[in-house]
Amino acid sequence: MALLNEDESRSGKFKKNAKPLINQLLAQCFSIENSLRDSKQIKLLEKAQVIEKLEDEICYDEGFVSECMAYGLASLLCADDDKPMSNAMGAEFEMLKRKHMVASFEDIKNHY
């Protein structure tokens, strides 16, 4: 709500759509979460997390969720009402996803 400069009086409209949109973001960010886990040598997730209610805890990296996913959710929530705001939030989301993605390296086998 803060990213969209909205107050609590309009939050009902956004809360109605938030759960499926959060689940969409969790699926979209699944590979990034596993790249972060792999870099920290933490057990990888087998599938993307799904929340049942808005109060559920998200088990993804706290820094990634708080810094990045909020922009993705803001972009999706305002997509119908404010295209320029949605595009700006979406661009920030994509930039932050790239920032958090961790590459994994493997040795190249010499076949010669």
PDB file of C-alpha atoms in Angstrom:
ATOM      1  CA  MET A   1       0.000   0.000   0.000  1.00  0.00           C
ATOM      2  CA  ALA A   2       2.837   2.381   0.819  1.00  0.00           C
ATOM      3  CA  LEU A   3       4.499   1.904  -2.581  1.00  0.00           C
ATOM      4  CA  LEU A   4       1.203   2.760  -4.264  1.00  0.00           C
ATOM      5  CA  ASN A   5       0.642   5.767  -1.985  1.00  0.00           C
ATOM      6  CA  GLU A   6      -2.702   4.313  -0.890  1.00  0.00           C
ATOM      7  CA  ASP A   7      -4.293   4.497   2.534  1.00  0.00           C
ATOM      8  CA  GLU A   8      -6.211   1.842   4.468  1.00  0.00           C
ATOM      9  CA  SER A   9      -9.592   3.059   3.197  1.00  0.00           C
ATOM     10  CA  ARG A  10      -8.814   1.536  -0.244  1.00  0.00           C
ATOM     11  CA  SER A  11      -6.990  -1.534   1.011  1.00  0.00           C
ATOM     12  CA  GLY A  12     -10.015  -3.837   0.713  1.00  0.00           C
ATOM     13  CA  LYS A  13      -9.861  -3.789  -3.079  1.00  0.00           C
ATOM     14  CA  PHE A  14      -6.182  -4.655  -3.005  1.00  0.00           C
ATOM     15  CA  LYS A  15      -6.462  -7.327  -0.289  1.00  0.00           C
ATOM     16  CA  LYS A  16      -9.109  -9.151  -2.335  1.00  0.00           C
ATOM     17  CA  ASN A  17      -6.587  -9.755  -5.117  1.00  0.00           C
ATOM     18  CA  ALA A  18      -3.402  -9.988  -3.080  1.00  0.00           C
ATOM     19  CA  LYS A  19      -3.325 -13.723  -2.234  1.00  0.00           C
ATOM     20  CA  PRO A  20      -3.389 -15.088  -5.810  1.00  0.00           C
ATOM     21  CA  LEU A  21      -0.966 -12.382  -6.918  1.00  0.00           C
ATOM     22  CA  ILE A  22       1.457 -13.228  -4.104  1.00  0.00           C
ATOM     23  CA  ASN A  23       1.265 -16.900  -5.101  1.00  0.00           C
ATOM     24  CA  GLN A  24       2.016 -15.870  -8.690  1.00  0.00           C
ATOM     25  CA  LEU A  25       5.063 -13.910  -7.503  1.00  0.00           C
ATOM     26  CA  LEU A  26       6.252 -16.810  -5.345  1.00  0.00           C
ATOM     27  CA  ALA A  27       6.151 -19.080  -8.383  1.00  0.00           C
ATOM     28  CA  GLN A  28       7.835 -16.477 -10.579  1.00  0.00           C
ATOM     29  CA  CYS A  29      10.626 -15.950  -8.025  1.00  0.00           C
ATOM     30  CA  PHE A  30      11.149 -19.636  -7.212  1.00  0.00           C
ATOM     31  CA  SER A  31      14.378 -20.000  -9.215  1.00  0.00           C
ATOM     32  CA  ILE A  32      15.831 -16.864  -7.641  1.00  0.00           C
ATOM     33  CA  GLU A  33      15.011 -18.156  -4.162  1.00  0.00           C
ATOM     34  CA  ASN A  34      16.747 -21.445  -4.928  1.00  0.00           C
ATOM     35  CA  SER A  35      19.784 -19.615  -6.334  1.00  0.00           C
ATOM     36  CA  LEU A  36      20.036 -17.684  -3.059  1.00  0.00           C
ATOM     37  CA  ARG A  37      19.670 -20.903  -1.056  1.00  0.00           C
ATOM     38  CA  ASP A  38      22.270 -22.668  -3.178  1.00  0.00           C
ATOM     39  CA  SER A  39      24.770 -19.836  -2.667  1.00  0.00           C
ATOM     40  CA  LYS A  40      24.258 -20.102   1.110  1.00  0.00           C
ATOM     41  CA  GLN A  41      24.360 -23.910   1.008  1.00  0.00           C
ATOM     42  CA  ILE A  42      20.803 -24.145   2.344  1.00  0.00           C
ATOM     43  CA  LYS A  43      18.498 -26.980   1.275  1.00  0.00           C
ATOM     44  CA  LEU A  44      16.755 -26.087  -1.987  1.00  0.00           C
ATOM     45  CA  LEU A  45      12.979 -25.923  -2.208  1.00  0.00           C
ATOM     46  CA  GLU A  46      11.342 -28.617  -4.311  1.00  0.00           C
ATOM     47  CA  LYS A  47       8.484 -26.367  -5.390  1.00  0.00           C
ATOM     48  CA  ALA A  48       7.381 -22.780  -5.057  1.00  0.00           C
ATOM     49  CA  GLN A  49       5.722 -21.805  -1.805  1.00  0.00           C
ATOM     50  CA  VAL A  50       1.962 -21.204  -1.852  1.00  0.00           C
ATOM     51  CA  ILE A  51       0.228 -19.123   0.792  1.00  0.00           C
ATOM     52  CA  GLU A  52      -3.281 -19.971   1.986  1.00  0.00           C
ATOM     53  CA  LYS A  53      -3.986 -16.648   3.722  1.00  0.00           C
ATOM     54  CA  LEU A  54      -2.377 -13.225   3.764  1.00  0.00           C
ATOM     55  CA  GLU A  55      -1.050 -13.767   7.279  1.00  0.00           C
ATOM     56  CA  ASP A  56       1.037 -16.797   6.225  1.00  0.00           C
ATOM     57  CA  GLU A  57       4.789 -16.482   6.596  1.00  0.00           C
ATOM     58  CA  ILE A  58       6.762 -16.442   3.369  1.00  0.00           C
ATOM     59  CA  CYS A  59       9.762 -18.754   3.692  1.00  0.00           C
ATOM     60  CA  TYR A  60      11.815 -17.031   0.981  1.00  0.00           C
ATOM     61  CA  ASP A  61      14.936 -14.970   1.718  1.00  0.00           C
ATOM     62  CA  GLU A  62      13.856 -12.027   3.880  1.00  0.00           C
ATOM     63  CA  GLY A  63      15.985  -9.460   2.068  1.00  0.00           C
ATOM     64  CA  PHE A  64      14.743 -10.604  -1.323  1.00  0.00           C
ATOM     65  CA  VAL A  65      11.097 -10.564  -0.251  1.00  0.00           C
ATOM     66  CA  SER A  66      11.215  -7.184   1.468  1.00  0.00           C
ATOM     67  CA  GLU A  67      13.318  -5.431  -1.173  1.00  0.00           C
ATOM     68  CA  CYS A  68      12.110  -6.991  -4.388  1.00  0.00           C
ATOM     69  CA  MET A  69       8.765  -8.765  -4.194  1.00  0.00           C
ATOM     70  CA  ALA A  70       6.951  -5.727  -2.796  1.00  0.00           C
ATOM     71  CA  TYR A  71       7.543  -3.977  -6.136  1.00  0.00           C
ATOM     72  CA  GLY A  72       6.235  -6.971  -8.057  1.00  0.00           C
ATOM     73  CA  LEU A  73       3.079  -7.045  -5.948  1.00  0.00           C
ATOM     74  CA  ALA A  74       2.576  -3.288  -6.281  1.00  0.00           C
ATOM     75  CA  SER A  75       2.944  -3.590 -10.054  1.00  0.00           C
ATOM     76  CA  LEU A  76       0.332  -6.328 -10.267  1.00  0.00           C
ATOM     77  CA  LEU A  77      -2.104  -4.628  -7.886  1.00  0.00           C
ATOM     78  CA  CYS A  78      -2.250  -1.384  -9.858  1.00  0.00           C
ATOM     79  CA  ALA A  79      -2.031  -2.877 -13.363  1.00  0.00           C
ATOM     80  CA  ASP A  80      -5.680  -2.125 -14.210  1.00  0.00           C
ATOM     81  CA  ASP A  81      -5.900   1.315 -12.612  1.00  0.00           C
ATOM     82  CA  ASP A  82      -2.555   3.002 -13.277  1.00  0.00           C
ATOM     83  CA  LYS A  83      -0.476   1.655 -16.165  1.00  0.00           C
ATOM     84  CA  PRO A  84       2.435   4.102 -15.754  1.00  0.00           C
ATOM     85  CA  MET A  85       2.729   3.265 -12.038  1.00  0.00           C
ATOM     86  CA  SER A  86       2.447  -0.443 -12.802  1.00  0.00           C
ATOM     87  CA  ASN A  87       5.186  -0.182 -15.434  1.00  0.00           C
ATOM     88  CA  ALA A  88       7.475   1.730 -13.062  1.00  0.00           C
ATOM     89  CA  MET A  89       6.955  -0.795 -10.260  1.00  0.00           C
ATOM     90  CA  GLY A  90       7.402  -3.680 -12.698  1.00  0.00           C
ATOM     91  CA  ALA A  91      10.674  -2.255 -14.008  1.00  0.00           C
ATOM     92  CA  GLU A  92      11.988  -1.860 -10.457  1.00  0.00           C
ATOM     93  CA  PHE A  93      10.894  -5.442  -9.694  1.00  0.00           C
ATOM     94  CA  GLU A  94      12.761  -6.810 -12.725  1.00  0.00           C
ATOM     95  CA  MET A  95      15.907  -4.829 -11.883  1.00  0.00           C
ATOM     96  CA  LEU A  96      15.866  -6.053  -8.265  1.00  0.00           C
ATOM     97  CA  LYS A  97      15.298  -9.658  -9.361  1.00  0.00           C
ATOM     98  CA  ARG A  98      18.472  -9.464 -11.446  1.00  0.00           C
ATOM     99  CA  LYS A  99      20.312  -7.958  -8.489  1.00  0.00           C
ATOM    100  CA  HIS A 100      19.356 -10.865  -6.219  1.00  0.00           C
ATOM    101  CA  MET A 101      19.898 -13.705  -8.714  1.00  0.00           C
ATOM    102  CA  VAL A 102      23.041 -15.653  -7.879  1.00  0.00           C
ATOM    103  CA  ALA A 103      24.800 -17.541 -10.645  1.00  0.00           C
ATOM    104  CA  SER A 104      26.048 -21.033 -10.005  1.00  0.00           C
ATOM    105  CA  PHE A 105      29.276 -22.232 -11.546  1.00  0.00           C
ATOM    106  CA  GLU A 106      30.256 -25.702 -12.694  1.00  0.00           C
ATOM    107  CA  ASP A 107      33.499 -27.031 -14.084  1.00  0.00           C
ATOM    108  CA  ILE A 108      33.548 -27.512 -17.818  1.00  0.00           C
ATOM    109  CA  LYS A 109      34.571 -31.003 -18.888  1.00  0.00           C
ATOM    110  CA  ASN A 110      37.245 -31.139 -21.530  1.00  0.00           C
ATOM    111  CA  HIS A 111      36.120 -33.704 -24.100  1.00  0.00           C
ATOM    112  CA  TYR A 112      39.320 -33.541 -26.145  1.00  0.00           C
TER     113      TYR A 112
END
